Short mmCIF file of C-alpha atoms and ligand atoms in Angstrom, two decimals:
data_model
loop_
_atom_site.label_atom_id
_atom_site.label_comp_id
_atom_site.label_asym_id
_atom_site.label_seq_id
_atom_site.Cartn_x
_atom_site.Cartn_y
_atom_site.Cartn_z
CA MET R 1 87.38 -34.24 47.10
CA LYS R 2 85.63 -34.67 50.41
CA CYS R 3 81.83 -34.74 50.38
CA PRO R 4 80.52 -31.68 52.26
CA VAL R 5 77.56 -33.69 53.59
CA CYS R 6 78.91 -37.10 54.62
CA GLY R 7 82.64 -36.37 54.68
CA MET R 8 83.36 -39.45 52.57
CA ASP R 9 84.65 -39.72 49.01
CA CYS R 10 81.28 -39.67 47.18
CA VAL R 11 82.29 -36.48 45.30
CA LYS R 12 84.74 -36.36 42.39
CA SER R 13 86.04 -33.46 40.30
CA ALA R 14 84.37 -32.66 36.97
CA LYS R 15 87.36 -34.15 35.14
CA GLU R 16 87.12 -37.48 36.98
CA ILE R 17 83.34 -37.74 36.46
CA VAL R 18 83.54 -36.84 32.78
CA ALA R 19 86.28 -39.45 32.25
CA LEU R 20 83.75 -42.14 33.24
CA LEU R 21 81.44 -41.21 30.37
CA PRO R 22 79.98 -42.60 28.17
CA ALA R 23 80.97 -46.13 29.22
CA ILE R 24 79.82 -45.93 32.82
CA PHE R 25 76.30 -47.35 32.25
CA LEU R 26 77.11 -49.68 29.35
CA PRO R 27 77.18 -53.48 29.84
CA CYS R 28 80.26 -55.66 29.39
CA ALA R 29 80.08 -58.70 27.09
CA GLU R 30 79.02 -60.90 30.05
CA CYS R 31 76.31 -58.65 31.52
CA SER R 32 72.81 -60.13 31.40
CA ILE R 33 69.59 -58.21 30.85
CA ARG R 34 66.09 -59.01 32.12
CA ILE R 35 63.46 -56.44 31.25
CA LEU R 36 60.65 -56.38 33.81
CA ASP R 37 57.16 -54.92 33.62
CA LYS R 38 57.24 -51.96 36.03
CA ARG R 39 53.43 -51.86 36.24
CA ALA R 40 53.18 -55.50 37.43
CA PRO R 41 54.37 -57.24 40.60
CA LEU R 42 57.71 -59.05 40.43
CA PRO R 43 56.82 -62.49 38.92
CA THR R 44 58.77 -64.44 41.59
CA LEU R 45 60.64 -63.11 44.63
CA GLU R 46 64.04 -63.56 43.02
CA TYR R 47 66.78 -61.38 41.62
CA GLY R 48 70.10 -61.80 39.84
CA GLN R 49 73.48 -60.77 41.28
CA PRO R 50 75.74 -58.10 39.73
CA CYS R 51 77.99 -59.27 36.87
CA SER R 52 81.70 -59.93 37.49
CA CYS R 53 82.31 -56.47 35.93
CA GLY R 54 80.43 -54.97 38.89
CA LYS R 55 77.35 -53.76 36.99
CA ARG R 56 73.75 -54.91 37.07
CA PHE R 57 70.81 -53.98 34.84
CA ILE R 58 68.55 -51.42 36.53
CA ASP R 59 65.45 -53.68 36.47
CA GLU R 60 67.40 -56.40 38.32
CA VAL R 61 68.45 -53.84 40.95
CA PHE R 62 64.78 -52.90 41.34
CA ALA R 63 63.88 -56.60 41.67
CA HIS R 64 66.43 -56.86 44.51
CA MET R 65 65.00 -53.81 46.31
CA TYR R 66 61.44 -55.11 45.77
CA VAL R 67 62.31 -58.42 47.45
CA VAL R 68 63.84 -56.64 50.46
CA MET R 69 60.85 -54.29 50.76
CA VAL R 70 58.38 -57.22 50.59
CA GLU R 71 60.37 -59.10 53.25
CA GLU R 72 60.29 -56.03 55.49
CA GLY R 73 56.54 -55.57 54.98
CA ASP R 74 56.88 -52.20 53.19
CA LEU R 75 55.40 -53.63 49.99
CA GLN R 76 52.72 -56.29 49.33
CA LEU R 77 53.13 -59.10 46.81
CA THR R 78 50.42 -57.43 44.73
CA ASP R 79 52.29 -54.10 44.48
CA PRO R 80 53.83 -53.30 41.09
CA LEU R 81 57.62 -53.04 40.72
CA ILE R 82 57.31 -49.28 40.31
CA ALA R 83 56.07 -49.03 43.94
CA VAL R 84 59.73 -49.44 44.99
CA GLY R 85 60.24 -45.78 44.03
CA SER R 86 61.96 -43.60 41.42
CA PRO R 87 65.59 -43.95 40.43
CA LEU R 88 67.96 -40.99 40.31
CA VAL R 89 71.10 -42.18 38.60
CA HIS R 90 74.54 -40.77 39.38
CA PRO R 91 75.89 -39.13 37.35
CA GLY R 92 72.58 -38.27 35.69
CA TYR R 93 72.22 -37.30 32.07
CA ALA R 94 69.67 -37.80 29.28
CA MET R 95 70.17 -41.49 28.40
CA ASP R 96 68.73 -43.19 25.36
CA ARG R 97 68.53 -46.65 26.98
CA PRO R 98 68.15 -47.99 30.52
CA PRO R 99 71.46 -48.20 32.41
CA PHE R 100 73.57 -51.05 33.74
CA LEU R 101 74.38 -49.70 37.17
CA PRO R 102 77.85 -49.85 38.73
CA GLN R 103 78.39 -49.61 42.49
CA LYS R 104 77.11 -46.46 44.22
CA SER R 105 75.35 -45.07 41.16
CA LEU R 106 71.73 -44.97 42.32
CA THR R 107 69.77 -42.69 44.66
CA LEU R 108 66.34 -44.13 45.43
CA LEU R 109 63.38 -41.85 46.09
CA THR R 110 60.80 -43.99 47.79
CA PRO R 111 57.43 -43.35 49.41
CA ALA R 112 57.37 -46.91 50.79
CA ALA R 113 60.56 -47.74 52.71
CA THR R 114 61.04 -47.23 56.44
CA LYS R 115 64.38 -46.11 57.87
CA LYS R 116 65.15 -49.68 58.96
CA THR R 117 64.49 -51.02 55.46
CA ALA R 118 66.55 -48.22 53.91
CA GLU R 119 69.52 -49.18 56.08
CA ARG R 120 69.13 -52.82 55.05
CA LEU R 121 68.92 -51.76 51.37
CA MET R 122 72.16 -49.79 51.75
CA ASP R 123 73.86 -52.87 53.27
CA GLU R 124 72.62 -55.32 50.66
CA VAL R 125 72.27 -53.42 47.36
CA PRO R 126 75.75 -52.30 46.22
CA GLU R 127 74.42 -49.96 43.51
CA LEU R 128 72.78 -47.67 46.08
CA ARG R 129 74.30 -44.34 47.19
CA GLY R 130 71.38 -43.23 49.30
CA VAL R 131 67.67 -43.71 50.07
CA ILE R 132 65.38 -40.68 50.34
CA LYS R 133 61.81 -40.56 51.63
CA LYS R 134 59.61 -39.28 48.79
CA GLU R 135 56.77 -37.02 49.87
CA ASN R 136 54.06 -35.00 48.19
CA PHE R 137 55.78 -31.65 48.14
CA ILE R 138 58.70 -30.08 46.29
CA PRO R 139 61.81 -29.70 48.45
CA GLY R 140 63.43 -26.26 48.56
CA ILE R 141 61.82 -23.01 47.43
CA ALA R 142 58.98 -23.87 45.10
CA SER R 143 57.54 -20.42 44.50
CA ALA R 144 58.73 -16.88 43.93
CA THR R 145 57.81 -15.90 47.49
CA ILE R 146 60.33 -16.39 50.26
CA ASP R 147 58.10 -15.91 53.28
CA SER R 148 58.19 -19.45 54.61
CA VAL R 149 61.04 -21.81 55.43
CA PRO R 150 61.09 -24.46 52.71
CA ARG R 151 60.44 -28.09 53.51
CA VAL R 152 63.00 -30.77 52.73
CA TYR R 153 62.91 -34.53 52.26
CA GLU R 154 64.32 -36.97 54.82
CA LEU R 155 67.48 -38.91 54.03
CA LEU R 156 66.72 -42.44 55.28
CA ALA R 157 70.18 -43.95 54.70
CA GLY R 158 73.45 -43.29 52.84
CA CYS R 159 74.27 -39.89 51.33
CA ASP R 160 71.98 -37.70 49.21
CA VAL R 161 74.68 -35.98 47.16
CA ARG R 162 74.70 -36.78 43.44
CA ALA R 163 75.54 -35.05 40.17
CA ASP R 164 73.90 -34.30 36.84
CA ILE R 165 75.89 -33.72 33.65
CA PHE R 166 75.05 -31.00 31.14
CA PRO R 167 76.69 -30.91 27.72
CA LEU R 168 78.12 -27.58 26.59
CA ARG R 169 79.83 -26.80 23.30
CA ASN R 170 83.19 -26.65 25.14
CA GLY R 171 82.72 -29.67 27.44
CA PRO R 172 80.34 -31.22 29.96
CA LEU R 173 79.38 -29.35 33.13
CA VAL R 174 79.09 -31.37 36.34
CA MET R 175 76.48 -30.14 38.80
CA TYR R 176 76.34 -31.65 42.28
CA LYS R 177 73.33 -31.30 44.52
CA GLN R 178 71.98 -32.51 47.81
CA GLN R 179 68.88 -34.26 46.63
CA THR R 180 66.79 -33.97 49.83
CA ARG R 181 67.00 -30.17 49.64
CA ILE R 182 66.76 -29.38 45.93
CA HIS R 183 63.79 -29.91 43.64
CA ILE R 184 64.18 -32.84 41.30
CA GLU R 185 64.62 -32.03 37.66
CA PHE R 186 65.19 -34.98 35.33
CA PRO R 187 67.62 -34.05 32.52
CA ARG R 188 65.55 -33.51 29.38
CA SER R 189 66.89 -34.68 26.05
CA GLY R 190 68.17 -31.78 23.99
CA TYR R 191 68.77 -29.76 27.21
CA PRO R 192 66.58 -26.83 26.13
CA LYS R 193 67.59 -24.55 29.05
CA ILE R 194 71.31 -25.00 28.33
CA ARG R 195 70.69 -24.36 24.63
CA ALA R 196 68.81 -21.15 25.53
CA VAL R 197 71.80 -19.95 27.60
CA GLU R 198 74.25 -20.79 24.78
CA GLN R 199 72.13 -18.79 22.37
CA ARG R 200 71.81 -15.71 24.66
CA VAL R 201 75.50 -15.77 25.64
CA GLY R 202 76.53 -15.88 21.98
CA ASN R 203 80.02 -16.09 20.57
CA PRO R 204 82.01 -13.99 21.35
CA PRO R 205 80.28 -14.11 24.74
CA VAL R 206 78.42 -11.19 26.33
CA LYS R 207 80.32 -9.29 29.02
CA PHE R 208 78.03 -9.85 32.00
CA PHE R 209 75.50 -12.57 32.86
CA VAL R 210 73.20 -12.91 35.87
CA ASP R 211 71.46 -16.10 36.97
CA ALA R 212 68.90 -14.58 39.33
CA CYS R 213 67.39 -17.81 40.77
CA SER R 214 70.34 -20.06 40.22
CA GLY R 215 69.33 -23.31 41.93
CA VAL R 216 72.59 -25.28 42.16
CA GLY R 217 74.13 -22.99 39.54
CA THR R 218 73.61 -24.82 36.24
CA LEU R 219 72.73 -21.89 33.97
CA GLY R 220 75.06 -19.29 35.50
CA LEU R 221 78.00 -21.69 35.50
CA ALA R 222 77.16 -22.68 31.91
CA ALA R 223 77.55 -18.98 31.01
CA ALA R 224 80.85 -18.79 32.92
CA CYS R 225 82.15 -21.91 31.17
CA LEU R 226 81.15 -20.39 27.82
CA GLY R 227 83.59 -17.58 28.61
CA VAL R 228 81.43 -14.75 29.98
CA PRO R 229 83.96 -12.59 31.90
CA HIS R 230 81.60 -11.57 34.73
CA VAL R 231 78.87 -13.85 36.09
CA VAL R 232 76.63 -13.46 39.16
CA LEU R 233 74.63 -16.34 40.62
CA ASN R 234 71.96 -15.78 43.23
CA ASP R 235 69.45 -17.86 45.18
CA ALA R 236 67.52 -17.19 48.39
CA TRP R 237 67.67 -20.81 49.55
CA TYR R 238 70.88 -21.74 51.38
CA ALA R 239 71.21 -25.20 49.80
CA SER R 240 71.03 -23.70 46.29
CA ALA R 241 73.56 -20.98 47.05
CA PHE R 242 75.90 -23.43 48.78
CA TRP R 243 75.82 -25.91 45.87
CA SER R 244 76.26 -23.07 43.36
CA ALA R 245 79.52 -22.22 45.16
CA PHE R 246 80.54 -25.86 45.41
CA ASN R 247 79.85 -26.44 41.70
CA LEU R 248 81.91 -23.37 40.85
CA GLU R 249 84.84 -25.14 42.53
CA VAL R 250 84.01 -28.50 40.88
CA ASN R 251 84.00 -26.99 37.38
CA ARG R 252 86.89 -24.57 37.85
CA GLU R 253 88.99 -26.32 35.19
CA TYR R 254 86.81 -24.63 32.55
CA LEU R 255 87.37 -21.15 33.94
CA ARG R 256 90.17 -18.59 33.69
CA ILE R 257 90.48 -18.19 37.44
CA ASP R 258 93.26 -18.54 40.00
CA ARG R 259 91.19 -19.30 43.04
CA VAL R 260 87.66 -19.77 44.38
CA ARG R 261 87.05 -18.17 47.76
CA ILE R 262 84.13 -19.72 49.63
CA PHE R 263 83.07 -17.57 52.60
CA GLU R 264 80.59 -19.86 54.30
CA GLN R 265 80.36 -23.60 54.73
CA GLU R 266 77.17 -25.63 54.50
CA GLU R 267 76.65 -25.94 58.27
CA ASP R 268 76.97 -22.15 58.79
CA MET R 269 74.52 -21.48 55.98
CA GLN R 270 71.91 -23.83 57.46
CA LYS R 271 71.56 -21.24 60.25
CA HIS R 272 70.11 -18.78 57.70
CA PRO R 273 68.09 -21.05 55.40
CA VAL R 274 66.36 -18.21 53.52
CA MET R 275 67.84 -14.74 53.07
CA ASN R 276 66.18 -11.58 51.83
CA GLU R 277 69.23 -9.29 51.59
CA GLN R 278 72.27 -10.60 49.74
CA VAL R 279 75.11 -12.40 51.54
CA LYS R 280 78.16 -13.17 49.43
CA ILE R 281 78.90 -16.89 49.57
CA ALA R 282 81.75 -17.20 47.06
CA GLU R 283 83.81 -15.32 44.52
CA THR R 284 86.70 -16.05 42.20
CA GLU R 285 90.08 -14.40 41.81
CA GLY R 286 91.60 -14.21 38.36
CA GLU R 287 90.70 -13.12 34.86
CA GLN R 288 87.07 -14.22 35.12
CA SER R 289 84.86 -12.97 37.94
CA VAL R 290 82.14 -15.30 39.23
CA GLU R 291 80.19 -14.28 42.34
CA VAL R 292 77.64 -16.33 44.28
CA TYR R 293 75.06 -14.68 46.55
CA GLN R 294 72.36 -15.96 48.83
CA GLY R 295 69.40 -13.57 48.79
CA ASN R 296 66.07 -12.56 47.28
CA PHE R 297 66.40 -11.73 43.57
CA ARG R 298 64.22 -8.67 44.22
CA GLN R 299 67.13 -7.14 46.19
CA LEU R 300 69.90 -8.41 43.92
CA HIS R 301 70.12 -5.10 42.02
CA THR R 302 71.47 -3.46 45.20
CA VAL R 303 74.77 -5.38 44.90
CA LEU R 304 75.16 -5.28 41.09
CA SER R 305 77.04 -2.76 39.03
CA VAL R 306 74.82 -2.37 36.00
CA ASN R 307 77.17 -0.75 33.52
CA PRO R 308 77.19 -2.55 31.12
CA PRO R 309 73.76 -4.06 31.88
CA PRO R 310 73.77 -7.87 32.12
CA VAL R 311 71.92 -10.57 30.26
CA THR R 312 69.73 -12.06 33.01
CA VAL R 313 68.10 -15.48 33.18
CA PHE R 314 65.11 -16.06 35.47
CA ASP R 315 64.64 -19.80 35.87
CA LEU R 316 61.43 -19.40 37.87
CA PHE R 317 59.35 -22.34 39.08
CA GLU R 318 56.28 -20.43 37.97
CA LYS R 319 56.89 -20.00 34.26
CA SER R 320 53.44 -19.44 32.87
CA ASP R 321 52.63 -16.04 31.52
CA THR R 322 51.11 -14.56 34.66
CA PRO R 323 50.87 -10.97 35.96
CA SER R 324 53.30 -11.85 38.78
CA VAL R 325 55.96 -13.05 36.32
CA HIS R 326 55.49 -9.85 34.30
CA ARG R 327 55.87 -7.82 37.46
CA ILE R 328 59.14 -9.59 38.33
CA LEU R 329 60.60 -8.97 34.87
CA ASP R 330 59.36 -5.36 34.72
CA ASP R 331 60.89 -4.62 38.14
CA TRP R 332 64.17 -6.11 37.03
CA LYS R 333 64.22 -4.07 33.82
CA LYS R 334 63.51 -0.92 35.82
CA HIS R 335 66.37 -1.49 38.33
CA VAL R 336 68.93 -3.31 36.19
CA GLY R 337 68.01 -3.17 32.50
CA GLY R 338 69.60 -5.31 29.85
CA GLU R 339 68.16 -8.38 28.24
CA VAL R 340 66.02 -10.70 30.40
CA PHE R 341 64.84 -14.20 29.52
CA ILE R 342 63.03 -17.20 30.97
CA PRO R 343 64.63 -20.41 29.67
ZN1 ZN F 401 78.41 -37.77 50.58
ZN1 ZN F 402 79.22 -57.14 33.04
#
C-alpha cells in the first residue's frame, strides 16, 4: 500500500503488520542489552551499533540520538537521556518489556531537536521513521467545541504515519494515524476502551453501532470487526475522518464487504479541516455497511436512520462528569435514542 502522506511504502495491510507480531521487538540470540538511566546524562558520548539481525535495544538507540543532539548543540552534557524526547513505537501495542527496535520502527517526539538535527537523525539512526516537534498543546480537536481550527505538530523529518494494534476476540485491529495531527494515546494494558466496546456490542452483535467522535476509528471499527452489520463513524476533524476511512480499508479483511468507496482524499479534506454539517467520506458495499462522516456529532442525527436505535459510544476528551457532558448525552438521547456510553 502507498502511504497517503509521503507516497512511500511505510504503510502495510493489517495482515502484513499482524504477521510481524509478536516477534518484531524481541532480540535474537546475539542482540546485546544495555539498560541506561533515563533520568541521568549519558555516562560517555558513545553508543553501540545495531546487531547483525538489524535490531538494537531502545536505550542504545536513545544513546545514539543523544550523542547526535549533543553534537548539534540541541542538548547539553548535563541533560538527562530522557531530554531526547518520547518514543512512539511502530506498530505500537501494550508491551511488557522494552523493545529491541528494527529499522523504521520509531517515531520520536522531541521538544529539543531542530529541523537540521532531525534530518541528520533520520540519515544516521536506521530505527527512525520520523521526527516530530513536541509542543505544549494537544494536536487535533481537544475539546467538544469545534469553533477554532485545531493546531498540529510540525513534522521535522521523515514521515509521521504509524500504527497501533488493538487486540479483539477475533483478531488484532491495525489503526494507522498521522501523528502530527492526532492526539497521542499510549496503548493501555488491558485495553479498557476496546473491552467496553466488546461488552456493549455483545454476542450475537447489536444491529447498529455509532462512534460519534471516532478519532482514527478504533472503537467504531472494533464494532464492525466484531460483526455489527451497520456502523457509523463520525469526527469533525478532517485528519480523524480521513484516517477512519483509511483504517476501514486497512482492516477490510475482517469485514463482510465487497468494496470500500472513499469519496475524498487527504489533500481535498485539508481544505475543510473542521466541518459542522456532515460530509460523507467513505462507505462500504456488501453485506456489512460501514459509513464514515466528517462533521459535528451534534448534527450527526440528521443523517442517521434511527430505527432500530443504535448503541452509541462517545469517546470525548472531556470525560469527567460535568453538566456539558450530560447535556451532550441528553441531546443525543432526545434525537437518536438507544444506549449511549462513554468508554
Ligand atoms: Zn509515509
Ligand atoms: Zn540481534
